[in-house]
GROMACS .gro file of C-alpha atoms in nm:
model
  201
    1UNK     CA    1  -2.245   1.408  -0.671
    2UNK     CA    2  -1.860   1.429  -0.643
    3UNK     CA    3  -1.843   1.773  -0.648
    4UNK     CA    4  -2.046   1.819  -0.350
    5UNK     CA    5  -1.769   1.685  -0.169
    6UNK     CA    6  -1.493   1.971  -0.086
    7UNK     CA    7  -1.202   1.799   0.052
    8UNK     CA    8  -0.849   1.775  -0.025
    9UNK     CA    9  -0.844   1.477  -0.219
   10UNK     CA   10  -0.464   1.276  -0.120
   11UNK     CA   11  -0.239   1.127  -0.393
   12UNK     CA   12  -0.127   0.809  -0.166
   13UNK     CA   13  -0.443   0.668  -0.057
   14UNK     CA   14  -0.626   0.407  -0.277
   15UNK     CA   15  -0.995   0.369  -0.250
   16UNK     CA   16  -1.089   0.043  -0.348
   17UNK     CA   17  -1.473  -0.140  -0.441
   18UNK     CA   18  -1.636  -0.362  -0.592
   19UNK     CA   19  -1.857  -0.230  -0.824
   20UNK     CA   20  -1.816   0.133  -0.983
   21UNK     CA   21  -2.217   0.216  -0.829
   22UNK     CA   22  -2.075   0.239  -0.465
   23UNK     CA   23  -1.800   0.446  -0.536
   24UNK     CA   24  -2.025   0.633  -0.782
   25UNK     CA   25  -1.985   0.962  -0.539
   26UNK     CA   26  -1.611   0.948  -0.477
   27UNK     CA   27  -1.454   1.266  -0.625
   28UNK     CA   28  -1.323   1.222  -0.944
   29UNK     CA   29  -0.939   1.266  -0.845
   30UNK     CA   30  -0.952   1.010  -0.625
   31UNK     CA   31  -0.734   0.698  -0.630
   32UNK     CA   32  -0.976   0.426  -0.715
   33UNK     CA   33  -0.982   0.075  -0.809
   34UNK     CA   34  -1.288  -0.102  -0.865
   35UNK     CA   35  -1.181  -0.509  -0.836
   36UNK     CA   36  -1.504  -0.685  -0.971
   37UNK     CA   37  -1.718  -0.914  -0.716
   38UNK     CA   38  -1.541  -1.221  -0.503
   39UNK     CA   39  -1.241  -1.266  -0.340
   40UNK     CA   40  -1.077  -1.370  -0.634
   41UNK     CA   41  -1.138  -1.069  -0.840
   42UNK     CA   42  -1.071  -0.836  -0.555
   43UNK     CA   43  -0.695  -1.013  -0.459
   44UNK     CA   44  -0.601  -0.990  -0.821
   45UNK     CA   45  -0.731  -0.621  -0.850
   46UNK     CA   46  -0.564  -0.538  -0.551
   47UNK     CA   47  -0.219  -0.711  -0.605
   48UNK     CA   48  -0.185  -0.561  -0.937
   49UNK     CA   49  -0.214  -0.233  -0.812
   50UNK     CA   50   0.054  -0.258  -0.502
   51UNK     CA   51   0.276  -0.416  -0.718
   52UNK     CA   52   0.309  -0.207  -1.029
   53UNK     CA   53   0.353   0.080  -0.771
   54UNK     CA   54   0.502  -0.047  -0.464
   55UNK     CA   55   0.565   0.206  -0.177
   56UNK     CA   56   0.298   0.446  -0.287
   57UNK     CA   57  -0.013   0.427  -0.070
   58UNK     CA   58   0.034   0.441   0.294
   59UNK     CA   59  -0.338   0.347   0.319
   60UNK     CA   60  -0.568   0.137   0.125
   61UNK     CA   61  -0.984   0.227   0.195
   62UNK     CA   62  -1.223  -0.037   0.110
   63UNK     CA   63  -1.581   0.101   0.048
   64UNK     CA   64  -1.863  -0.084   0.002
   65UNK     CA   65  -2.234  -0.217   0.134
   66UNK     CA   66  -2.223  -0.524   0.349
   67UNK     CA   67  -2.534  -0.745   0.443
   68UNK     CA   68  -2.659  -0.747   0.796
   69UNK     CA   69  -2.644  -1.074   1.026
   70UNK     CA   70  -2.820  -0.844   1.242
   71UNK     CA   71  -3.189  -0.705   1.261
   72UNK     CA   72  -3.047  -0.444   1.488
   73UNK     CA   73  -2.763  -0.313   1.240
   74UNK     CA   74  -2.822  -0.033   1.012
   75UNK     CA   75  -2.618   0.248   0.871
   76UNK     CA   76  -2.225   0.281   0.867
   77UNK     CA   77  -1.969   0.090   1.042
   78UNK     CA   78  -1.592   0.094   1.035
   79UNK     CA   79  -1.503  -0.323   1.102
   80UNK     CA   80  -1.233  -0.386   1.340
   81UNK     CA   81  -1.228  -0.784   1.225
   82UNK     CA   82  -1.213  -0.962   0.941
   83UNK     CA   83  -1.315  -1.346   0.838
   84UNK     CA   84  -1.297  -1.516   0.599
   85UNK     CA   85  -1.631  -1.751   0.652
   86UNK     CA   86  -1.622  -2.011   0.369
   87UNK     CA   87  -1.259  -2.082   0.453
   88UNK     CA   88  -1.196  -2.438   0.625
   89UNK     CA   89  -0.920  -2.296   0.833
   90UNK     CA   90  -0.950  -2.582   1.149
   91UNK     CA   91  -0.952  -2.859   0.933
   92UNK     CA   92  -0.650  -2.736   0.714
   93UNK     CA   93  -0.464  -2.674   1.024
   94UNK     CA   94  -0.567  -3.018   1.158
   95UNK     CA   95  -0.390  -3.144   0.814
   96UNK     CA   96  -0.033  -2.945   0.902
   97UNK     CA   97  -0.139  -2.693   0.669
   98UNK     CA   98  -0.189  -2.391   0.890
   99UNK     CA   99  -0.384  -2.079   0.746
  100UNK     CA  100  -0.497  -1.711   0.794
  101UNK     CA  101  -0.850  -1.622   0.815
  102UNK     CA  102  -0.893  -1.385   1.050
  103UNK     CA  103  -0.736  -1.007   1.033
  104UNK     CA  104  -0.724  -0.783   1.287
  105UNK     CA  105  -0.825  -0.401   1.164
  106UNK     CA  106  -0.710  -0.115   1.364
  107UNK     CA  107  -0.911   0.206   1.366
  108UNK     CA  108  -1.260   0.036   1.367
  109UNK     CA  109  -1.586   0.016   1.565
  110UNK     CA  110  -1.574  -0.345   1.692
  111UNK     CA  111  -1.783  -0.510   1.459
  112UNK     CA  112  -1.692  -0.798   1.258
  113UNK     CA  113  -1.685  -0.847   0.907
  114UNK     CA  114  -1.749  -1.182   0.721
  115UNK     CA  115  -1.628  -1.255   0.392
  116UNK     CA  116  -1.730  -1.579   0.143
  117UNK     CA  117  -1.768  -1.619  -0.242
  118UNK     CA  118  -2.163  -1.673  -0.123
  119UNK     CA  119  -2.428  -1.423  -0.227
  120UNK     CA  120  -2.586  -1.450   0.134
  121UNK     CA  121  -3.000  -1.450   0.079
  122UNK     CA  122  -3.050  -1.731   0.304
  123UNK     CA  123  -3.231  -1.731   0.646
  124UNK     CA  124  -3.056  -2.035   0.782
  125UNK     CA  125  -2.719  -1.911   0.657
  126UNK     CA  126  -2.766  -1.576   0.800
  127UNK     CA  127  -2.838  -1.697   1.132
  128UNK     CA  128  -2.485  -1.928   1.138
  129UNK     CA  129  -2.267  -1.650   1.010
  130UNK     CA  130  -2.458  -1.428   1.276
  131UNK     CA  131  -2.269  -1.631   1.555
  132UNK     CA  132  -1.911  -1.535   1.447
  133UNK     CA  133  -2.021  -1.182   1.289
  134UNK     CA  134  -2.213  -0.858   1.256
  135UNK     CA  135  -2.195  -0.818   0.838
  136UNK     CA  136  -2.129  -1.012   0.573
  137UNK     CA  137  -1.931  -0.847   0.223
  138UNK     CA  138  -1.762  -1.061  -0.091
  139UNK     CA  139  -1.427  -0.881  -0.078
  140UNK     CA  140  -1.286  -0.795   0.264
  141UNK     CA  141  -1.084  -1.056   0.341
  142UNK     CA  142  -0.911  -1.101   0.030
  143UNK     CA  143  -0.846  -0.744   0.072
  144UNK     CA  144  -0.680  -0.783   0.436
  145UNK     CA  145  -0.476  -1.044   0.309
  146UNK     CA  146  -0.359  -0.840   0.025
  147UNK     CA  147  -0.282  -0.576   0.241
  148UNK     CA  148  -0.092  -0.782   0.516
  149UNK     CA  149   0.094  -0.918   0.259
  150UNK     CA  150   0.194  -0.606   0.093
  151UNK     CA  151   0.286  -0.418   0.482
  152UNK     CA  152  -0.008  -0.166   0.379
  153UNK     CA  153  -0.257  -0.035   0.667
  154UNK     CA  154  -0.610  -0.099   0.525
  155UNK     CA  155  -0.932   0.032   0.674
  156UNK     CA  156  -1.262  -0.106   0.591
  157UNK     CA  157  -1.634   0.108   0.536
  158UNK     CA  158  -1.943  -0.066   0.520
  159UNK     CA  159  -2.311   0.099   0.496
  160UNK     CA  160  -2.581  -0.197   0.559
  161UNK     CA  161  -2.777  -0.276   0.248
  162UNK     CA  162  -2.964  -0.573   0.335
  163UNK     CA  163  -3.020  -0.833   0.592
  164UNK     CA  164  -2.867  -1.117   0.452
  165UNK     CA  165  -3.193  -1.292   0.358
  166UNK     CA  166  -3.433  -1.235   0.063
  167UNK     CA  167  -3.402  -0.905   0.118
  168UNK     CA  168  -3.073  -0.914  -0.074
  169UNK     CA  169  -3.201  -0.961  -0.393
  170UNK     CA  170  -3.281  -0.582  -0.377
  171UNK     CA  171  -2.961  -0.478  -0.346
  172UNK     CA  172  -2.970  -0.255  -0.619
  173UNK     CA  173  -3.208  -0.028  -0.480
  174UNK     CA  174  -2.977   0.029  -0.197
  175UNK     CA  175  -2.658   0.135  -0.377
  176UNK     CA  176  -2.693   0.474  -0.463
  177UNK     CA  177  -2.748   0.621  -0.074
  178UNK     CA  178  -2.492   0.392   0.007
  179UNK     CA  179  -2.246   0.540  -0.208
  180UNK     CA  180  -2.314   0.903  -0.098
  181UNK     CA  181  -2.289   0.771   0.265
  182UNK     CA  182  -1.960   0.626   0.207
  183UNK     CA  183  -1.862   0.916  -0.005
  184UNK     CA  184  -1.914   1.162   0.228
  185UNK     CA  185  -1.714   0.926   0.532
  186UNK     CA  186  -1.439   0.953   0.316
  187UNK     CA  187  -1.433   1.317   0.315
  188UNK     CA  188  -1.518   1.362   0.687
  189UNK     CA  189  -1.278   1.143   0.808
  190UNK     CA  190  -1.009   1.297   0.570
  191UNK     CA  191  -0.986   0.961   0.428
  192UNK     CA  192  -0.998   0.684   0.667
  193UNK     CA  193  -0.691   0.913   0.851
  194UNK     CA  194  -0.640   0.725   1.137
  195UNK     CA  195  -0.344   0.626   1.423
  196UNK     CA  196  -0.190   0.365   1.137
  197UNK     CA  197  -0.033   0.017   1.186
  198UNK     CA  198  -0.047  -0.235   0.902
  199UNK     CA  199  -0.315  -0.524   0.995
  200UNK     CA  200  -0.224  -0.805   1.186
  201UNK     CA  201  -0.331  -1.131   1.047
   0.00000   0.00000   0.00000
């Protein structure tokens, strides 16, 4: 519940997730956007917003649940990296046509954060992502990219919901402690207030 929450809410921070259940605890005068699922989605979302009011957030906060590629992670983590997994970036480069996909994220806890169009329920899959990352989410990278784009710091909050294998299909189940978790990190950590510098792709 929102009110539970008794912070200062700030005017020039935008929340941003995916879906309106994990941000279903942020207080109500919060700056959220809720982009829709996929890197697509979340880009567009995003660039809307930072255009049609450019100079107005001096942070962005992505919340959301991320998959483990772990059997050892569980809870909250703050990702210092971001990938972007499905993205051919050697061969593209290979062609002359150098490209980003990996973002550097100050303020976090060392893990790394994996991001593809792929709903990630898959064993095999799992256990290749788990050699470049820790957790696996549909929107962080666009998000980065956005952001680096834009010159905006972004910080990124991710309570485990799964493990990246069948286990994903109950995802729903998992949404609504995630949400108070990442609620209440949002309030604790007067929202994502950190040392700032914009991320480095």
């Amino acid at each position: 519940m929102a009110d539970a929450f008794s912070s200062a809410v700030p005017d020039d921070v935008l929340v941003v997730a995916a879906t309106r259940a994990e941000a279903a605890h942020v207080p109500a005068d919060a700056q959220l956007l809720i982009t829709g699922l996929g890197k697509v989605r979340s880009a567009t979302a995003l660039t809307r917003r930072l255009a049609a009011e450019p100079g107005r957030y001096v942070r962005v906060v992505n919340i959301g649940t991320a998959g483990a590629l772990h059997r050892h992670h569980a809870g909250l983590y703050l990702p210092s990296t971001v990938i972007e997994h499905d993205l051919s970036a050697a061969d593209l480069a290979a062609l002359g046509y150098p490209v980003t996909d990996t973002w550097e994220v100050p303020g976090g806890d060392g893990t790394v954060l994996a991001t593809g169009d792929t709903f990630v329920a898959d064993e095999g899959q799992r256990d290749r992502l788990a050699a470049r990352a820790d957790l696996v989410d549909m929107e962080g990278a666009a998000l980065a990219h956005v952001c680096a784009d834009f010159d905006v710091p972004i910080r990124f909050v991710k309570v485990v919901s799964d493990y990246a294998d069948d286990s994903a299909m109950d995802w729903p189940s998992a949404l609504d402690a995630a949400a108070r978790d990442l609620a209440a990190w949002l309030v604790d950590s007067r929202w994502g207030l950190v040392q700032e510098s914009p991320v480095q792709a």
